[in-house]
Backbone as a chain_set.jsonl record, in Angstrom:
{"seq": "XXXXXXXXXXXXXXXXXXXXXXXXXXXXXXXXXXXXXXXXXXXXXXXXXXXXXXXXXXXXXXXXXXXXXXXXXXXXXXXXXXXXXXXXXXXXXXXXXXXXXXXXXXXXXXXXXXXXXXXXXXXXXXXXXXXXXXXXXXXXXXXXXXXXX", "coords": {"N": [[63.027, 49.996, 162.289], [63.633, 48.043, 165.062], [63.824, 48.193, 169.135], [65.041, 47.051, 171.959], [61.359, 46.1, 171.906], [60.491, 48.516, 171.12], [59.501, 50.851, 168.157], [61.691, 52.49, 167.065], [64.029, 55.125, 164.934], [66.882, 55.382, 163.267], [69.556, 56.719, 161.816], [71.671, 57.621, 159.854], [74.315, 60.229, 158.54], [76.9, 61.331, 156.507], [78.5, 64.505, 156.893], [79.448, 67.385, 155.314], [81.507, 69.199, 156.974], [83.566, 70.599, 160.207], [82.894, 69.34, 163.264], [81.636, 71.246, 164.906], [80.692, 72.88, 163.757], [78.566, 72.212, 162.639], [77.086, 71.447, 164.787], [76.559, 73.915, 165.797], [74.945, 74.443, 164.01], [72.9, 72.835, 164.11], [71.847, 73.87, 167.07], [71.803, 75.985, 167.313], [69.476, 79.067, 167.024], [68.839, 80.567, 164.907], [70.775, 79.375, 162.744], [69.429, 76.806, 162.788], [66.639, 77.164, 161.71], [67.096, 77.591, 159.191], [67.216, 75.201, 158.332], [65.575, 73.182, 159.686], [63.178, 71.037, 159.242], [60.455, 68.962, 156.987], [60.717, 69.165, 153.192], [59.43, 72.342, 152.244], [58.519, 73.568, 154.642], [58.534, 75.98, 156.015], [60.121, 77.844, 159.208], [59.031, 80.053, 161.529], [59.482, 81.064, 164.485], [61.602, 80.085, 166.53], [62.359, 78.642, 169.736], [64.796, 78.652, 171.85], [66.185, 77.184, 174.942], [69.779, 75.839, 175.782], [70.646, 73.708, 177.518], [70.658, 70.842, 180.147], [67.594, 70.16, 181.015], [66.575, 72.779, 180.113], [64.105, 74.034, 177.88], [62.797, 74.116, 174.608], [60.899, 75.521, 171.773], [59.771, 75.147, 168.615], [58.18, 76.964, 166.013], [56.336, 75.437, 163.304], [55.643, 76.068, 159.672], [53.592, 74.653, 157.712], [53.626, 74.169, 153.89], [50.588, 74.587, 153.22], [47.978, 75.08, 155.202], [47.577, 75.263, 158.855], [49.679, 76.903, 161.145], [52.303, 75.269, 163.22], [53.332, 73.864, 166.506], [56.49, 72.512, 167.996], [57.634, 71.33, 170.683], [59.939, 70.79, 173.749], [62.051, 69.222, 175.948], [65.373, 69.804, 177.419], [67.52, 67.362, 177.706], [70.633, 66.401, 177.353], [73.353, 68.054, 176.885], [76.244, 68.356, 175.192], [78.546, 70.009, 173.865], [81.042, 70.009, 170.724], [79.41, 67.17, 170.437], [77.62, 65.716, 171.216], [73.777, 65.898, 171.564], [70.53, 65.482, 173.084], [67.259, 65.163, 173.537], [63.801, 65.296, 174.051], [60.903, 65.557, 172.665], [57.997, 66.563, 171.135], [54.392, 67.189, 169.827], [52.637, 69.776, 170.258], [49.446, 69.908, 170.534], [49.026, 67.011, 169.959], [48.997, 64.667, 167.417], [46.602, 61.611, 167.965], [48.071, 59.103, 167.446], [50.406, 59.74, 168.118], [53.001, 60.062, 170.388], [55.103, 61.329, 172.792], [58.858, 60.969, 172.059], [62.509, 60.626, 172.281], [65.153, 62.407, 171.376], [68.344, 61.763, 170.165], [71.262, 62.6, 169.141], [74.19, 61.917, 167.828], [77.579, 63.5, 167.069], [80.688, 63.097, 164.813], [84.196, 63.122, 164.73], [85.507, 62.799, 161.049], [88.282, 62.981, 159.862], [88.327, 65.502, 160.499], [87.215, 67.486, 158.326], [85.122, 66.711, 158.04], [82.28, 65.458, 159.461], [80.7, 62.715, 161.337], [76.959, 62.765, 161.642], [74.644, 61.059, 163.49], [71.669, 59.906, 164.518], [69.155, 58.957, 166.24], [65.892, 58.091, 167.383], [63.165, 57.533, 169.161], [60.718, 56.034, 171.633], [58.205, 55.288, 168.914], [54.695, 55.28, 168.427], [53.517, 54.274, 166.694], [54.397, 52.224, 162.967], [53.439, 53.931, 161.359], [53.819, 56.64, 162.431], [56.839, 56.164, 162.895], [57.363, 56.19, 159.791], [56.604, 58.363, 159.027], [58.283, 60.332, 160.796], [60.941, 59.601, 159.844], [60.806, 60.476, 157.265], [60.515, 63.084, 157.061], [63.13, 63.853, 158.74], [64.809, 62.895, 156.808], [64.52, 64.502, 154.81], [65.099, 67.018, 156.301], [67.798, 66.666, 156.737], [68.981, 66.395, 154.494], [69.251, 69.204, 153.4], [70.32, 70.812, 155.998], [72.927, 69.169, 155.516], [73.406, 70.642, 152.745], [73.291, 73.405, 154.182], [75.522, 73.393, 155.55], [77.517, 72.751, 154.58], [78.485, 74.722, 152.809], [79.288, 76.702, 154.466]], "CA": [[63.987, 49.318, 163.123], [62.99, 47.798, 166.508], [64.947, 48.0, 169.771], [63.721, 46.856, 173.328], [60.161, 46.024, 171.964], [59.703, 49.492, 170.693], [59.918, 51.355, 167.127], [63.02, 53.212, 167.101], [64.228, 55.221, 164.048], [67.743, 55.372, 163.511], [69.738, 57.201, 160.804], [73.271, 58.62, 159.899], [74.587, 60.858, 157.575], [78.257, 62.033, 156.602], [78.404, 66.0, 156.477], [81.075, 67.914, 154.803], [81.567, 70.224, 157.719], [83.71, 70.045, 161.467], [81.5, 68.994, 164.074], [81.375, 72.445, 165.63], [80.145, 74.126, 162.676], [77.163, 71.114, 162.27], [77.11, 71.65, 166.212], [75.964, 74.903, 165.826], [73.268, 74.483, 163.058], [72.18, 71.91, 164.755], [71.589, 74.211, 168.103], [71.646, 77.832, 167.016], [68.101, 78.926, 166.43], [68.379, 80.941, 163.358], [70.548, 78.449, 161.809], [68.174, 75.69, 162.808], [65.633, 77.884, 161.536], [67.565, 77.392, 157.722], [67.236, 73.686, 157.499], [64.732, 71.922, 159.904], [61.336, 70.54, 158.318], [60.064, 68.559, 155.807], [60.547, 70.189, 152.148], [58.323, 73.735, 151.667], [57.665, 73.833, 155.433], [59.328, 77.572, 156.88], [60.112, 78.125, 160.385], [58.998, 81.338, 161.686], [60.368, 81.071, 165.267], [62.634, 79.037, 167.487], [63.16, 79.701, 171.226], [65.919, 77.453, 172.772], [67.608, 77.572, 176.4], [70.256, 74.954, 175.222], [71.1, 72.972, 178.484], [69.703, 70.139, 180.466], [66.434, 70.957, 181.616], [65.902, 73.958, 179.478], [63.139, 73.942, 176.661], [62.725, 74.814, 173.914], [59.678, 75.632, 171.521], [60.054, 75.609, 167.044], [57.03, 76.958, 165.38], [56.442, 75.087, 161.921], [54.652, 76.35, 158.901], [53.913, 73.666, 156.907], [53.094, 74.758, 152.556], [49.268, 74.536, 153.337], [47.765, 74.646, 156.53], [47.994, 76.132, 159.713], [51.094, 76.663, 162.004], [52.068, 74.355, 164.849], [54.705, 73.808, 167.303], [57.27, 71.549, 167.822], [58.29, 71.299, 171.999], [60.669, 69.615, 174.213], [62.883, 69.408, 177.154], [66.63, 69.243, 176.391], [67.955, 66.01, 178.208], [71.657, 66.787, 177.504], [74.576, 68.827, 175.796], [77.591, 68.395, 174.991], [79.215, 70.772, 172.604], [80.114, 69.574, 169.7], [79.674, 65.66, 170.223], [75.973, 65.188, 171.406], [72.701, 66.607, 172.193], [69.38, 65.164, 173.585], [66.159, 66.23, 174.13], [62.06, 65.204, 174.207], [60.119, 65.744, 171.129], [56.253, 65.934, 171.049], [53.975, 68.201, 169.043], [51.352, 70.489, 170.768], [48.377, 69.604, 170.748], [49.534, 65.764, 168.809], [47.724, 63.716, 166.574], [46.454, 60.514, 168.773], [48.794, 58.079, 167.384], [51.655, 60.598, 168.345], [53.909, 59.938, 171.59], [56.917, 61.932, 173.362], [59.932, 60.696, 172.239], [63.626, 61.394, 172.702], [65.957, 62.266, 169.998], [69.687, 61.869, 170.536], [71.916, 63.45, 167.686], [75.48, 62.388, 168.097], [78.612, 63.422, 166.339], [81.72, 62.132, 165.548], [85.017, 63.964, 163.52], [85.777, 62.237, 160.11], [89.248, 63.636, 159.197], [88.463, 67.505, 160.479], [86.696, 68.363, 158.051], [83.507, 66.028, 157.812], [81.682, 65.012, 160.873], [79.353, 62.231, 160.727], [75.833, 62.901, 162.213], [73.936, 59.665, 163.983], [70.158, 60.3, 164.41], [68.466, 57.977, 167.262], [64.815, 58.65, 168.128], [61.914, 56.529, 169.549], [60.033, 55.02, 170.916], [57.681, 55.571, 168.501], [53.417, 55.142, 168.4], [53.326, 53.573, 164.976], [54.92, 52.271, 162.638], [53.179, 54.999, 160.643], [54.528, 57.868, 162.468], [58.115, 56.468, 162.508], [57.767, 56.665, 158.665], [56.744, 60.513, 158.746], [59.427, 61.058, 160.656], [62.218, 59.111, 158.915], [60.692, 61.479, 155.767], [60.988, 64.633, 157.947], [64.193, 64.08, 159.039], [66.196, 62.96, 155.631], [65.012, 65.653, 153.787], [65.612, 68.107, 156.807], [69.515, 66.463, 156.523], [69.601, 67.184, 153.081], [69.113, 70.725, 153.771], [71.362, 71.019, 156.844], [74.291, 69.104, 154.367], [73.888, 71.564, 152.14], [73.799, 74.431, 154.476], [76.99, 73.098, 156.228], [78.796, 72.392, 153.221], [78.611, 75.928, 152.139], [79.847, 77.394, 155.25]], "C": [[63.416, 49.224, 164.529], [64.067, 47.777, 167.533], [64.005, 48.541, 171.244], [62.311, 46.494, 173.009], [59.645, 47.332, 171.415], [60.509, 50.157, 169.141], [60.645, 52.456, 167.409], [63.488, 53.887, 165.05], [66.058, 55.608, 164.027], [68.666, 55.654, 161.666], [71.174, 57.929, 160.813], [73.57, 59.216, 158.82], [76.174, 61.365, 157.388], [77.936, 63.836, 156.312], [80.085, 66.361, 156.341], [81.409, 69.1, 155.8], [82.252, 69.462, 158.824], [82.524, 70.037, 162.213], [81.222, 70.359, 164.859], [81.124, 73.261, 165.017], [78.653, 73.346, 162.623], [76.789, 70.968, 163.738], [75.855, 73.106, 166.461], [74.513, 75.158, 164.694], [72.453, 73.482, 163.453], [70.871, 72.22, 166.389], [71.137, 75.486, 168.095], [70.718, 78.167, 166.387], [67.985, 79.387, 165.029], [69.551, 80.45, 162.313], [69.667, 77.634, 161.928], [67.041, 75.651, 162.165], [65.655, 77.442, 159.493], [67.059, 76.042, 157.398], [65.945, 72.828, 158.041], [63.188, 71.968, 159.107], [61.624, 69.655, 157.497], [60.397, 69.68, 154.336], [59.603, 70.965, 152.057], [57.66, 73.922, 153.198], [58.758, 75.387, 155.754], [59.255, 77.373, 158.434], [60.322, 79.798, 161.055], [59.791, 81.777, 163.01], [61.1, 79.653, 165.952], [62.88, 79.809, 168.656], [63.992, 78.255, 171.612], [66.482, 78.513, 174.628], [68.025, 76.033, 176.643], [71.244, 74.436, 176.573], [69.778, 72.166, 178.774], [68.586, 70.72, 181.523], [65.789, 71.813, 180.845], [64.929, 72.905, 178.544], [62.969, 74.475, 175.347], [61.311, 74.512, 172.527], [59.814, 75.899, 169.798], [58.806, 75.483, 166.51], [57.708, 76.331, 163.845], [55.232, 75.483, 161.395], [54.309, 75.375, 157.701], [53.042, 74.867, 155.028], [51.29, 75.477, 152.832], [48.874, 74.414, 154.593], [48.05, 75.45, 157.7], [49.385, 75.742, 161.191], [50.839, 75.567, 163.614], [53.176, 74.649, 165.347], [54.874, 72.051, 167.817], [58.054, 71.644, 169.536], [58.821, 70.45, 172.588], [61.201, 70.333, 175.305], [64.354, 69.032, 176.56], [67.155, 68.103, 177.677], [69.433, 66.103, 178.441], [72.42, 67.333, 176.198], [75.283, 68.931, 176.028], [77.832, 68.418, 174.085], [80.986, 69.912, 172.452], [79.547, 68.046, 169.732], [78.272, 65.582, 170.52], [74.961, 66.144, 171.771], [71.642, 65.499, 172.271], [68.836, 65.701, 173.985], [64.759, 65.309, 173.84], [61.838, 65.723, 172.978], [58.704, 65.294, 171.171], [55.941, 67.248, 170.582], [53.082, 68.707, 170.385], [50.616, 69.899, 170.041], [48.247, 68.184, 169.242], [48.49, 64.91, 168.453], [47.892, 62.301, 167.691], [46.993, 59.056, 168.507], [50.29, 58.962, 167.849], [51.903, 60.011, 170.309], [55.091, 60.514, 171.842], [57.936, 60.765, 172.813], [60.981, 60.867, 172.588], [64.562, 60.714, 171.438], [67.32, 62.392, 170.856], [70.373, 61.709, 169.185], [73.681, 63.201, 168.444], [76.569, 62.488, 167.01], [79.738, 63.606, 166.456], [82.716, 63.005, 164.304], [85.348, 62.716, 162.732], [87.179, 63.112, 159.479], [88.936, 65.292, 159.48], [87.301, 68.191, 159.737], [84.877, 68.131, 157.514], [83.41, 65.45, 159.439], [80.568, 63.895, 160.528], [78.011, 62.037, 161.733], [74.693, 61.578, 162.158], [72.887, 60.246, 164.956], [69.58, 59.013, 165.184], [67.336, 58.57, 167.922], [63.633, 57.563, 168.273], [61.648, 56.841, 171.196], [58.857, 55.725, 169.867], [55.453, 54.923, 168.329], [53.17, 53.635, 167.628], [53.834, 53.534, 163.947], [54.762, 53.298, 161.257], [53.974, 56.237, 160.674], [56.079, 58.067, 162.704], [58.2, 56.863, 160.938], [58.065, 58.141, 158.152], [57.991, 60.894, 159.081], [61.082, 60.603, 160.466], [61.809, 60.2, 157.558], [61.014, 62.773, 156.056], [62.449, 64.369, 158.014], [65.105, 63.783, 157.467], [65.62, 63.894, 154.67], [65.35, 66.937, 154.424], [67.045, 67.598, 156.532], [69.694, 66.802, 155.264], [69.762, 68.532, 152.994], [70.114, 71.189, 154.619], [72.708, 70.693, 155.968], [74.526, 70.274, 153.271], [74.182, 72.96, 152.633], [75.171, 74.5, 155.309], [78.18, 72.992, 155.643], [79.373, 73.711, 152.535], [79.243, 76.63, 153.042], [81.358, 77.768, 154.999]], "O": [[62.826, 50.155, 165.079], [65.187, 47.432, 167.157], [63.175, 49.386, 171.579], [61.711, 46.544, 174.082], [58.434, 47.396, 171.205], [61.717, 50.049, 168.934], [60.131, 53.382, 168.036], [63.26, 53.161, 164.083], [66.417, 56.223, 165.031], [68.451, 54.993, 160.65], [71.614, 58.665, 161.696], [73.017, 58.697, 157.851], [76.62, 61.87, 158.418], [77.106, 64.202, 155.48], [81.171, 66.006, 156.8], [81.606, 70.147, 155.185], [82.072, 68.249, 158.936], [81.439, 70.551, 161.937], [80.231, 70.238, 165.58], [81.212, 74.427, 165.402], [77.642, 74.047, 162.566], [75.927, 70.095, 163.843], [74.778, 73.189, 167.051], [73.498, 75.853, 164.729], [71.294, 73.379, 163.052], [69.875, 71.606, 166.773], [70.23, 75.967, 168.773], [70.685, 77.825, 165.205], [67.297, 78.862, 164.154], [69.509, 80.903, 161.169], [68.873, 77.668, 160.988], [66.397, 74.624, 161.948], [64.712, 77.141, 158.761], [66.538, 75.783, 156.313], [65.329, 72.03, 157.334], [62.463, 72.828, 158.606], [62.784, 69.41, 157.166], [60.304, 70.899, 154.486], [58.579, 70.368, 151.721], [56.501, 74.334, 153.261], [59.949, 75.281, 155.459], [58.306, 76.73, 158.883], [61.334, 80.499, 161.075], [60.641, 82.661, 162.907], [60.952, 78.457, 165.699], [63.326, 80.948, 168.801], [63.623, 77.081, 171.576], [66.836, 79.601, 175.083], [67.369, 75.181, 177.242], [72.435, 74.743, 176.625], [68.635, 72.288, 178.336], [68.711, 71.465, 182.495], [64.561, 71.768, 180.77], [64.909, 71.678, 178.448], [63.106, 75.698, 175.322], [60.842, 73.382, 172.395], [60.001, 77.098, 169.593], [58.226, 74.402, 166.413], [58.821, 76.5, 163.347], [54.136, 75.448, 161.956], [54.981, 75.524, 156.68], [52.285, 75.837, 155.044], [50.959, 76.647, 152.635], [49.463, 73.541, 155.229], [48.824, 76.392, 157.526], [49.739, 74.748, 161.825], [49.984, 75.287, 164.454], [53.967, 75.475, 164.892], [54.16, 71.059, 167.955], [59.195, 72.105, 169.498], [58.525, 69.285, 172.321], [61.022, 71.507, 175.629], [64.58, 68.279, 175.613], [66.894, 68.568, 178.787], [69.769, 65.929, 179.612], [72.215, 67.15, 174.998], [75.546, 69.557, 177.055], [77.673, 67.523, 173.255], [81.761, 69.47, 173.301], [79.139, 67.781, 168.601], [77.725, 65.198, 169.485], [75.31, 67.204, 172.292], [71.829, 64.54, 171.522], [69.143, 66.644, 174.715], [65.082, 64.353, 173.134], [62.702, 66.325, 172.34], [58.268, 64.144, 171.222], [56.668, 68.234, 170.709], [52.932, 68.001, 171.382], [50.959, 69.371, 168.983], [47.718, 68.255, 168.133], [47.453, 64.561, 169.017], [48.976, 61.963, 168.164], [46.583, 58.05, 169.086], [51.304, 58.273, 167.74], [51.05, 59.696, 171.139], [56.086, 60.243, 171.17], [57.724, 59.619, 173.209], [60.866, 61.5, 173.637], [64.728, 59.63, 170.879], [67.41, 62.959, 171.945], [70.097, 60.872, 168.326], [74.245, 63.941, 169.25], [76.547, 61.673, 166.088], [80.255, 64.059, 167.477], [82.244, 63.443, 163.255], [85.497, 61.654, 163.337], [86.956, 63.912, 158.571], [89.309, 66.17, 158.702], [86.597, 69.101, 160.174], [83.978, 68.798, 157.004], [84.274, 65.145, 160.26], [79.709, 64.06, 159.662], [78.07, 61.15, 162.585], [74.073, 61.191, 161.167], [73.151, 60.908, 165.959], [69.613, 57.97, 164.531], [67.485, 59.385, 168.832], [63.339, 56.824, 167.334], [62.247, 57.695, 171.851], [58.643, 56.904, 170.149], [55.393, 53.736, 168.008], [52.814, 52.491, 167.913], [53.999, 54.657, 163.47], [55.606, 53.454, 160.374], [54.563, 56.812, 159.759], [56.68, 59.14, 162.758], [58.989, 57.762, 160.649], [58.894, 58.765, 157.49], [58.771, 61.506, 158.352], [62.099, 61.169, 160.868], [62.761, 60.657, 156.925], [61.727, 63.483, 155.347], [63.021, 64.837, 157.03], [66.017, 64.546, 157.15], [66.278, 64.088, 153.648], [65.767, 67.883, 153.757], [67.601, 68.469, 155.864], [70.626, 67.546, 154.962], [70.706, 68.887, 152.288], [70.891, 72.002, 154.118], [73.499, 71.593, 155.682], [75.633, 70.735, 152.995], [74.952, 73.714, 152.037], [75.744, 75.541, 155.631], [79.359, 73.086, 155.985], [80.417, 73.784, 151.888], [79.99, 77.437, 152.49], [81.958, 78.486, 155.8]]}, "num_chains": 1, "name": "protein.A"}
């Protein structure tokens, strides 16, 4: 999806959870820790300081391979309805570029919230694909750990 001239990825999901339960796994490191990645990657740590300005830093382990990190600046928060923040890897592959993710959500009857996924610009239309693949199978993961709550 394009918007302004640049690759934008853009994605929503219904979750069976209030938004202040999908608020908090969304923000709270060692839930965050449960769901984000690609399938078979682990996350060993997470540091957050969850306001604007702060940073925060999520090591990933991917199946094979050696660990990286995942850093940013947070842009804004507002509990439960939105967050923003920066997104770039350490030390990023040379089609890679900072973006900014903005995650907002919205109540569906109380007890579902539905989670709207906006991130770009993006390099290539390569590395929006990765991370349209990253992100819907990290949401599948988060839905199910939200659903269980």
């Amino acid at each position: 999806m394009t918007h302004d001239g640049g690759l934008r990825l853009h994605l929503q999901r219904v979750l069976h959870a209030p938004r202040p339960v999908v608020f908090r796994a969304l923000t709270e490191p060692q839930e965050l820790a449960k769901w984000w990645g690609p399938d078979g990657f682990t996350i060993p740590s997470v540091e957050s300081d969850l306001r604007p300005g702060g940073r925060y830093r999520i090591a990933m382990q991917p199946p094979e391979g050696d660990l990286f990190y995942l850093v940013g600046e947070f842009v804004e928060a507002d509990p439960p309805e939105r967050l923003s923040y920066t997104f770039r890897w350490e030390d990023p592959d040379p089609e890679d570029r900072e973006t900014v993710v903005t995650l907002s959500l919205r109540d569906i009857g109380g007890t579902r919230a539905e989670l709207v996924i906006s991130q770009g610009d993006f390099a290539t239309e390569a590395r929006q694909a990765l991370h349209e693949e990253g992100w819907t199978q990290s949401l599948d993961k988060l839905e199910e750990l939200v659903s269980s709550a």
